[in-house]
Coordinates of C-alpha atoms in Angstrom, one line a residue:
X18 CA 0.1 -0.3 -0.3
X19 CA 1.3 3.6 -1.2
X20 CA 2.6 5.5 1.3
X21 CA -0.1 8.9 1.8
X22 CA 2.4 12.1 0.6
X23 CA 1.2 14.5 3.8
X24 CA 1.9 15.7 6.5
X25 CA -2.6 16.0 8.0
X26 CA -2.9 12.8 8.3
X27 CA -3.8 10.8 11.2
X28 CA -2.6 7.3 11.8
X29 CA -5.0 5.6 14.0
X30 CA -3.7 3.6 16.8
X31 CA -6.0 1.1 18.7
X32 CA -4.8 -0.6 21.5
X33 CA -5.0 -4.3 21.7
X34 CA -3.9 -5.0 25.6
X35 CA -5.8 -6.9 28.0
X36 CA -5.8 -5.0 31.7
X37 CA -2.9 -7.6 32.9
X38 CA -0.4 -6.2 29.9
X39 CA -1.5 -2.6 31.0
X40 CA -0.9 -2.9 34.3
X41 CA 2.6 -4.8 33.3
X42 CA 3.3 -1.6 30.5
X43 CA 3.5 0.8 32.8
X44 CA 6.3 -1.1 35.6
X45 CA 7.9 -1.8 32.3
X46 CA 8.2 1.8 30.7
X47 CA 10.7 2.6 33.6
X48 CA 12.2 -0.7 34.6
X49 CA 13.0 -1.6 30.7
X50 CA 14.5 1.9 29.8
X51 CA 16.4 2.2 33.3
X52 CA 18.3 -1.6 32.3
X53 CA 20.1 0.6 29.3
X54 CA 22.1 3.2 31.1
X55 CA 25.0 1.3 32.3
X56 CA 25.0 -0.7 29.0
X57 CA 24.8 2.4 26.7
X58 CA 28.0 3.7 28.4
X59 CA 29.8 1.0 28.6
X60 CA 28.9 1.2 24.5
X61 CA 30.3 4.5 24.4
X62 CA 33.6 4.1 26.3
X63 CA 34.3 1.4 23.8
X64 CA 32.7 2.3 20.4
X65 CA 33.6 5.8 20.6
X66 CA 36.4 6.4 22.4
X67 CA 38.4 3.2 21.8
X68 CA 40.5 4.6 19.0
X69 CA 41.0 7.4 20.7
X70 CA 42.3 5.7 23.6
X71 CA 44.7 4.1 21.3
X72 CA 45.9 7.5 19.7
X73 CA 46.5 9.1 22.7
X74 CA 48.3 6.2 24.9
X75 CA 49.8 4.5 21.9
X76 CA 52.7 5.4 19.7
X77 CA 51.8 4.4 16.3
X78 CA 53.9 3.4 13.5
X79 CA 51.9 2.8 9.8
X80 CA 52.1 -1.0 10.3
X81 CA 51.1 -0.1 13.5
X82 CA 47.9 1.6 12.7
X83 CA 46.7 -0.8 10.2
X84 CA 46.5 -3.5 12.5
X85 CA 44.3 -2.2 14.7
X86 CA 42.3 -0.8 12.2
X87 CA 41.8 -4.6 10.0
X88 CA 41.1 -5.8 13.9
X89 CA 38.9 -3.3 14.3
X90 CA 36.8 -4.2 11.4
X91 CA 37.4 -7.6 11.3
X92 CA 36.1 -7.7 14.7
X93 CA 33.4 -5.6 14.2
X94 CA 32.0 -8.0 10.5
X95 CA 32.1 -11.1 12.6
X96 CA 29.9 -9.3 15.4
X97 CA 27.6 -8.5 12.6
X98 CA 27.7 -12.1 11.6
X99 CA 27.7 -12.8 15.3
X100 CA 24.1 -11.3 15.5
X101 CA 21.7 -13.0 13.9
X102 CA 23.1 -16.2 15.2
X103 CA 22.4 -15.0 18.9
X104 CA 19.5 -13.9 18.2
X105 CA 18.3 -17.4 17.0
X106 CA 19.6 -18.8 19.9
X107 CA 18.0 -16.7 22.1
X108 CA 14.6 -17.7 20.3
X109 CA 15.8 -20.9 21.2
X110 CA 17.0 -20.4 24.7
X111 CA 14.0 -22.2 27.8
X112 CA 15.1 -21.6 31.2
X113 CA 12.6 -20.3 33.7
X114 CA 14.0 -16.8 33.3
X115 CA 12.7 -16.8 30.1
X116 CA 15.0 -16.6 26.9
X117 CA 16.0 -13.2 26.8
X118 CA 17.1 -12.4 31.0
X119 CA 20.2 -14.6 31.1
X120 CA 22.2 -13.7 28.5
X121 CA 21.3 -10.3 29.7
X122 CA 23.4 -11.2 32.5
X123 CA 25.8 -13.5 30.9
X124 CA 26.8 -11.4 28.7
X125 CA 27.2 -7.7 30.7
X126 CA 29.0 -9.5 33.3
X127 CA 31.7 -10.9 30.8
X128 CA 31.6 -7.5 28.8
X129 CA 32.7 -5.7 31.6
X130 CA 35.7 -8.0 32.6
X131 CA 36.5 -7.6 28.7
X132 CA 37.1 -3.6 28.7
X133 CA 39.0 -2.9 32.2
X134 CA 41.1 -5.4 30.8
X135 CA 40.8 -3.5 27.6
X136 CA 41.9 0.0 29.4
X137 CA 43.8 -1.3 32.5
X138 CA 47.1 -2.2 30.9
X139 CA 50.6 -0.8 30.6
X140 CA 51.3 -2.4 27.6
X141 CA 52.4 -0.8 25.0
X142 CA 54.0 -2.0 20.7
X143 CA 52.6 -4.9 19.2
X144 CA 52.0 -6.6 22.4
X145 CA 49.7 -4.7 23.2
X146 CA 48.0 -5.1 19.6
X147 CA 48.5 -8.7 20.0
X148 CA 46.2 -7.6 23.0
X149 CA 43.7 -5.6 21.8
X150 CA 42.9 -8.0 19.1
X151 CA 42.1 -10.6 21.9
X152 CA 40.1 -8.1 23.3
X153 CA 38.4 -6.9 20.5
X154 CA 36.9 -10.0 19.7
X155 CA 36.0 -10.9 22.7
X156 CA 33.9 -8.2 23.3
X157 CA 32.6 -8.2 20.5
X158 CA 31.4 -11.7 21.8
X159 CA 30.1 -11.2 25.0
X160 CA 28.0 -7.1 24.5
X161 CA 26.1 -8.9 21.8
X162 CA 24.9 -11.3 23.9
X163 CA 23.5 -8.4 26.1
X164 CA 22.6 -6.4 23.6
X165 CA 20.4 -8.5 21.2
X166 CA 18.7 -10.3 24.4
X167 CA 17.6 -6.6 25.7
X168 CA 16.2 -5.3 22.5
X169 CA 15.3 -7.9 21.3
X170 CA 12.8 -7.9 24.7
X171 CA 10.1 -4.9 22.7
X172 CA 8.5 -7.7 21.0
X173 CA 7.5 -9.1 24.0
X174 CA 6.5 -6.1 25.8
X175 CA 3.9 -5.5 23.7
X176 CA 2.1 -6.3 20.3
X177 CA 1.1 -2.9 20.2
X178 CA 2.6 -0.4 17.6
X179 CA 1.9 2.9 20.0
X180 CA 3.3 0.8 22.8
X181 CA 6.0 -0.5 21.0
X182 CA 6.7 3.4 20.3
X183 CA 7.0 4.4 23.7
X184 CA 8.8 1.2 24.7
X185 CA 11.3 1.8 21.9
X186 CA 11.6 6.0 22.3
X187 CA 11.9 5.7 26.6
X188 CA 14.4 3.2 25.9
X189 CA 16.1 5.0 23.8
X190 CA 15.8 8.3 25.8
X191 CA 17.2 6.0 28.7
X192 CA 20.2 5.2 25.9
X193 CA 20.6 8.9 24.8
X194 CA 21.0 9.4 28.7
X195 CA 23.5 6.8 29.3
X196 CA 25.4 7.8 25.9
X197 CA 25.1 11.5 26.7
X198 CA 26.8 11.1 30.4
X199 CA 29.5 8.6 28.8
X200 CA 30.0 10.8 26.0
X201 CA 30.5 14.0 28.6
X202 CA 32.6 12.0 31.5
X203 CA 34.5 10.2 29.0
X204 CA 36.8 13.5 27.2
X205 CA 35.9 15.4 30.5
X206 CA 38.2 13.4 32.7
X207 CA 40.3 11.7 30.2
X208 CA 42.1 15.0 28.5
X209 CA 43.5 18.4 29.2
X210 CA 43.2 19.9 32.4
X211 CA 40.9 17.6 33.7
X212 CA 42.3 14.4 33.3
X213 CA 42.5 11.6 36.2
X214 CA 46.0 10.9 37.4
X215 CA 47.0 13.8 35.0
X216 CA 47.7 11.4 32.2
X217 CA 45.3 10.1 29.3
X218 CA 46.3 6.4 30.3
X219 CA 45.9 6.6 34.2
X220 CA 42.2 8.4 33.3
X221 CA 41.2 6.2 31.0
X222 CA 41.8 3.7 33.2
X223 CA 39.4 4.9 36.3
X224 CA 37.1 6.2 34.1
X225 CA 36.6 2.3 32.6
X226 CA 36.6 0.5 36.6
X227 CA 33.4 3.4 37.1
X228 CA 31.8 2.6 33.9
X229 CA 32.1 -1.4 35.1
X230 CA 30.5 -0.9 38.1
X231 CA 27.4 1.2 36.9
X232 CA 26.8 -1.1 34.1
X233 CA 25.5 -4.0 36.4
X234 CA 23.9 -1.7 38.6
X235 CA 21.2 -0.3 36.2
X236 CA 20.7 -3.7 34.5
X237 CA 19.4 -5.3 37.7
X238 CA 16.2 -2.8 36.8
X239 CA 15.4 -4.7 33.9
X240 CA 16.6 -8.7 35.2
X241 CA 14.2 -7.9 38.4
X242 CA 11.3 -5.3 37.3
X243 CA 10.6 -6.1 33.8
X244 CA 7.7 -8.7 33.0
X245 CA 7.8 -9.9 29.3
X246 CA 5.3 -11.9 27.3
X247 CA 6.7 -15.5 27.5
X248 CA 3.7 -17.8 26.3
X249 CA 5.9 -18.5 23.2
X250 CA 8.3 -20.5 26.2
X251 CA 5.8 -23.4 25.6
X252 CA 6.6 -23.8 22.4
X253 CA 10.1 -26.3 21.6
X254 CA 12.8 -23.1 20.6
X255 CA 13.4 -23.3 16.8
X256 CA 16.8 -25.0 15.7
X257 CA 19.4 -23.0 15.3
X258 CA 20.5 -22.6 12.0
X259 CA 22.3 -20.6 9.2
X260 CA 19.7 -22.1 6.6
X261 CA 16.7 -20.4 9.1
X262 CA 19.1 -17.0 9.5
X263 CA 18.7 -16.6 5.8
X264 CA 15.4 -17.7 5.6
X265 CA 14.3 -15.8 7.8
X266 CA 16.0 -11.9 5.8
X267 CA 16.2 -13.1 2.7
X268 CA 13.1 -14.2 2.4
X269 CA 11.2 -10.5 4.1
X270 CA 11.3 -8.2 1.5
X271 CA 10.5 -5.1 3.8
X272 CA 13.2 -6.1 6.6
X273 CA 15.7 -6.3 3.6
X274 CA 14.7 -2.9 2.6
X275 CA 15.4 -1.7 5.9
X276 CA 19.0 -3.3 6.1
X277 CA 20.0 -1.5 3.3
X278 CA 18.5 2.4 4.7
X279 CA 19.8 1.7 8.5
X280 CA 22.8 0.4 7.6
X281 CA 23.2 3.8 5.2
X282 CA 22.0 6.2 8.2
X283 CA 24.6 4.4 11.0
X284 CA 27.1 4.8 9.0
X285 CA 26.6 8.8 8.6
X286 CA 24.8 9.2 12.1
X287 CA 28.4 7.4 14.1
X288 CA 31.7 9.0 11.8
X289 CA 30.9 12.3 14.1
X290 CA 30.9 10.1 17.4
X291 CA 34.0 7.7 15.9
X292 CA 36.3 9.9 16.1
X293 CA 36.6 13.0 13.3
X294 CA 33.9 14.8 15.1
X295 CA 37.1 15.1 18.6
X296 CA 40.6 15.3 16.9
X297 CA 38.5 17.8 14.7
X298 CA 37.4 19.4 17.7
X299 CA 41.4 19.3 19.5
X300 CA 42.5 20.2 16.5
X301 CA 40.6 23.2 15.9
X302 CA 39.6 24.6 18.8
X303 CA 42.5 23.1 21.4
X304 CA 43.7 19.9 23.6
X305 CA 40.5 20.0 26.5
X306 CA 38.5 17.5 26.8
X307 CA 35.9 19.7 27.9
X308 CA 35.5 21.5 24.4
X309 CA 34.5 18.0 23.3
X310 CA 32.0 17.2 26.3
X311 CA 30.3 20.9 25.4
X312 CA 29.8 19.9 22.0
X313 CA 28.3 16.4 22.7
X314 CA 26.4 17.7 25.3
X315 CA 24.4 20.6 23.1
X316 CA 24.3 18.2 20.1
X317 CA 23.3 15.7 22.0
X318 CA 20.6 16.8 24.5
X319 CA 18.3 18.2 21.8
X320 CA 17.2 15.0 21.1
X321 CA 15.9 13.5 24.5
X322 CA 12.9 16.1 23.2
X323 CA 12.7 13.9 20.1
X324 CA 12.3 11.0 22.7
X325 CA 10.1 12.4 24.6
X326 CA 7.6 13.3 22.9
X327 CA 7.9 10.8 20.1
X328 CA 4.8 8.6 20.7
X329 CA 2.9 11.8 20.4
X330 CA 4.0 13.0 17.3
X331 CA 4.0 9.5 15.2
X332 CA 0.6 9.5 16.4
X333 CA 0.2 13.1 14.5
X334 CA 3.0 12.7 11.0
X335 CA 3.2 9.2 9.7
X336 CA 5.9 8.4 9.3
X337 CA 7.7 8.4 5.0
X338 CA 6.1 12.6 5.7
X339 CA 8.2 13.3 9.4
X340 CA 11.4 11.3 8.1
X341 CA 11.7 13.7 5.3
X342 CA 10.9 16.6 8.0
X343 CA 14.0 15.1 10.0
X344 CA 15.8 14.8 6.8
X345 CA 15.7 18.7 6.1
X346 CA 16.9 19.9 9.5
X347 CA 19.8 17.3 9.5
X348 CA 20.9 19.3 6.1
X349 CA 20.2 22.4 7.3
X350 CA 22.4 21.3 10.4
X351 CA 25.6 19.9 8.1
X352 CA 25.6 23.2 5.7
X353 CA 26.0 25.5 9.3
X354 CA 28.6 22.8 10.4
X355 CA 30.5 23.6 7.3
X356 CA 30.4 26.9 6.5
X357 CA 30.8 28.2 9.9
X358 CA 34.4 25.4 9.7
X359 CA 35.6 26.3 6.3
X360 CA 34.7 30.3 6.7
X361 CA 34.6 31.7 10.6
X362 CA 38.0 32.0 11.8
X363 CA 40.4 29.0 14.0
X364 CA 40.4 28.7 17.5
X365 CA 37.1 31.7 17.0
X366 CA 35.0 30.7 19.9
X367 CA 31.8 32.0 18.5
X368 CA 33.3 30.0 15.3
X369 CA 32.6 27.3 18.2
X370 CA 29.2 27.7 19.4
X371 CA 28.0 27.6 15.6
X372 CA 30.2 25.1 14.7
X373 CA 28.1 23.3 18.0
X374 CA 25.0 24.5 17.2
X375 CA 24.6 22.7 12.9
X376 CA 26.1 19.5 15.4
X377 CA 23.0 19.4 17.1
X378 CA 20.6 20.6 14.0
X379 CA 21.8 17.6 12.0
X380 CA 22.1 14.9 16.2
X381 CA 18.8 16.0 15.8
X382 CA 17.1 15.0 12.6
X383 CA 19.8 12.0 12.3
X384 CA 18.3 10.9 15.5
X385 CA 14.5 11.4 14.5
X386 CA 15.7 9.0 11.8
X387 CA 17.2 6.3 13.4
X388 CA 14.0 6.1 15.9
X389 CA 11.6 5.7 12.8
X390 CA 13.8 3.3 11.3
X391 CA 13.3 1.4 14.4
X392 CA 10.4 1.2 14.3
X393 CA 10.3 -0.1 10.8
X394 CA 12.6 -2.8 11.3
X395 CA 10.7 -4.1 14.6
X396 CA 7.4 -3.5 12.5
X397 CA 8.8 -6.3 10.2
X398 CA 8.0 -8.9 12.6
X399 CA 4.4 -8.6 11.6
X400 CA 5.1 -8.8 8.3
X401 CA 7.1 -12.2 8.8
X402 CA 4.1 -14.0 10.4
X403 CA 1.7 -13.2 7.7
X404 CA 3.9 -13.7 5.1
X405 CA 5.6 -17.1 6.9
X406 CA 3.6 -18.2 10.3
X407 CA 6.4 -17.4 12.8
X408 CA 7.4 -14.0 14.3
X409 CA 10.7 -14.5 14.5
X410 CA 11.4 -12.3 16.7
X411 CA 15.2 -12.5 17.8
X412 CA 16.0 -12.8 14.2
X413 CA 14.4 -9.4 12.8
X414 CA 15.3 -8.1 16.2
X415 CA 18.7 -8.9 15.9
X416 CA 19.3 -7.0 12.7
X417 CA 19.6 -3.5 13.6
X418 CA 22.4 -4.2 16.2
X419 CA 24.0 -6.4 13.4
X420 CA 23.7 -3.1 11.0
X421 CA 25.1 -0.9 13.7
X422 CA 28.5 -2.9 13.7
X423 CA 28.4 -3.5 10.3
X424 CA 27.9 0.4 10.0
X425 CA 30.5 1.3 12.6
X426 CA 33.0 -1.2 11.1
X427 CA 32.8 0.7 7.6
X428 CA 32.7 3.9 10.5
X429 CA 36.5 2.8 10.9
X430 CA 37.5 2.5 8.0
X431 CA 36.3 6.0 6.6
X432 CA 38.0 7.3 9.7
X433 CA 41.2 5.9 9.5
X434 CA 41.3 6.9 5.4
X435 CA 40.9 10.4 6.8
X436 CA 43.7 10.2 9.6
X437 CA 45.6 9.3 6.8
X438 CA 45.6 11.6 4.1
X439 CA 45.0 14.1 6.8
X440 CA 48.2 12.8 8.5
X441 CA 46.2 12.7 11.9
X442 CA 49.1 10.8 13.9
X443 CA 52.1 13.2 13.5
X444 CA 50.3 14.6 15.7
X445 CA 49.0 12.3 17.9
X446 CA 51.9 10.2 18.4
X447 CA 53.9 13.8 19.3
X448 CA 50.7 14.4 22.2
X449 CA 51.2 11.1 23.2
X450 CA 54.7 11.5 24.1
X451 CA 53.3 14.6 26.5
X452 CA 51.4 12.3 27.7
X453 CA 53.2 9.7 28.3
X454 CA 56.2 12.2 29.7
X455 CA 53.3 13.2 32.2
X456 CA 52.4 9.5 33.2
X457 CA 56.2 8.7 34.1
X458 CA 56.8 12.2 35.9
X459 CA 59.0 13.5 33.4
X460 CA 57.5 16.8 32.8
X461 CA 54.2 18.5 34.8
X462 CA 50.6 19.1 33.8
X463 CA 51.5 22.5 33.0
X464 CA 54.4 21.5 31.0
X465 CA 52.3 18.9 29.2
X466 CA 49.8 21.7 28.1
X467 CA 52.5 24.1 26.9
X468 CA 54.0 21.9 24.4
X469 CA 50.9 19.9 23.7
X470 CA 49.0 23.9 22.6
X471 CA 52.6 24.2 20.5
X472 CA 51.8 20.6 18.6
X473 CA 48.4 21.7 17.9
X474 CA 48.9 25.1 16.4
X475 CA 51.3 23.7 14.3
X476 CA 48.5 21.8 12.2
X477 CA 47.9 23.1 8.8
X478 CA 44.6 24.2 7.2
X479 CA 44.1 21.7 4.5
X480 CA 44.2 19.5 7.6
X481 CA 41.4 20.5 9.2
X482 CA 39.5 21.1 6.5
X483 CA 39.7 17.4 5.4
X484 CA 38.1 16.7 8.9
X485 CA 35.6 18.4 8.0
X486 CA 34.7 17.0 5.2
X487 CA 34.0 14.2 6.9
X488 CA 32.6 15.2 9.8
X489 CA 30.0 17.3 7.1
X490 CA 29.3 16.3 3.6
X491 CA 30.4 12.5 3.7
X492 CA 27.4 12.1 6.9
X493 CA 25.5 14.2 4.8
X494 CA 25.6 11.7 1.8
X495 CA 24.6 8.3 3.7
X496 CA 21.8 9.8 5.1
X497 CA 20.2 11.9 1.7
X498 CA 20.8 7.7 0.0
X499 CA 18.9 5.4 2.7
X500 CA 15.9 8.3 3.6
X501 CA 15.6 8.4 -1.3
X502 CA 15.4 4.4 -0.6
X503 CA 13.1 4.3 2.4
X504 CA 10.9 6.8 0.9
X505 CA 11.0 4.6 -2.5
X506 CA 11.0 1.3 -1.1
X507 CA 9.2 0.5 2.2
X508 CA 5.2 -0.2 2.5
X509 CA 4.7 -1.1 5.8
X510 CA 3.1 2.4 6.5
X511 CA 0.6 3.1 8.9
X512 CA -2.6 1.9 7.5
X513 CA -0.8 -1.3 6.2
X514 CA 1.2 -2.8 9.4
X515 CA -2.9 -2.4 11.0
X516 CA -4.5 -4.2 7.9
X517 CA -1.9 -7.3 8.5
X518 CA -2.2 -7.1 12.0
X519 CA -6.0 -7.3 12.0
X520 CA -5.7 -10.3 9.3
X521 CA -3.3 -12.0 12.1
X522 CA -6.3 -11.4 14.3
X523 CA -8.6 -12.6 12.2
X524 CA -6.5 -16.0 11.4
X525 CA -6.5 -16.8 15.2
X526 CA -9.6 -16.0 15.7
X527 CA -10.5 -18.4 13.1
X528 CA -8.1 -21.2 14.6
X529 CA -9.9 -21.1 17.8
X530 CA -13.6 -21.5 16.2
X531 CA -11.9 -25.1 14.1

């Protein structure tokens, strides 16, 4: 069914929940999203800052930089392939604690151990590269256990479309809280005047310990507080097989469309926080973690409004028109960033704030796309049930983290190419040497800061422009292609989704009569 091209259409939503489901929903709307705050702090630390941690705490030659990049790309591709397999394993799990919660616990505890080791080692050179390869692959396995189980719970919390919007937007809101908290605290307390212990190596180790304590604490809300639907637990679990995974993903045409759209959107959305944004801020405005914290705080905080009000907005505006609005907002934000970065003087305070406001608008639009596409992926569960007779929630919902990780692997490639072209390691190696001297007590914190300022002042205009292009034009291009494909090929609009749900209910009613 074709999407109506108007923002005045009011989607029809009917609540199909029983009184018991409604009672559980009120409880779950708090305990489910609270569980992701600490998880996302770990995710931000390892995904967004591990590359920066390596750059500013280790001397890297060309071979070692290539090895680090290869490890990150290979591990994330492996991780992406592992996601649907893990989703199928969860679907098959049968325990008195349900199919999701055992993997929440196992995954998070093992992830915390891996992350702590990663950021608390004094190894340098190739011994560190070997350790990094081991822990990076282990993280790919352990975090997947937890992540697939967490997001896979949403279809089991409610079958009502509006309720899913609420769970998704609120979980994304609380994930954003953890994301912002980590994005602010990590650079603030690892870089510049407020670095814990006076140097980056010590600071990252202490931050990792704190986050690895907070993550399990927050997860207790979900583990002990959430009541999910376990009706399907009475049925034998489906056999884990590659054939099953391929059939589910390959046969669901609307899911395939969403896979392409979400992958492209996530590539564009992650470039800024994958390291390019931090290095641009440091090179353009100074090596001070507080600047990058301010940049990310302002840029991400506004998305909280969208996450809070998304359920209400989704009842007033259909997804495709809403997606177009968000796309336009993001394009305006990228234009502001690019123009301010290109034409305003380096290091200017006004330039920093104009550039940050541009990031805020771009991030607001990108997160709008992210929310719509998350819901669009989840809604293919019912399409799958109508087409094949099985919901396959674990496999379908595993596509979101699968695509996110595949996207971040491609972001690593884009980031590394940007670093090579812009000669970023020429400057980060000098800064790392000064950080190491401060760690060994050979220079004071004030001397370190002064010498790093001299390094930053030697960064050329060409290098800054190269980072600016990677930070603005490339993400914008990925986003526009993603929006175009969604607009032309995704058919499960609000009316079509309701029709599918009604037909499924009619089938079930007919089976009961028989």
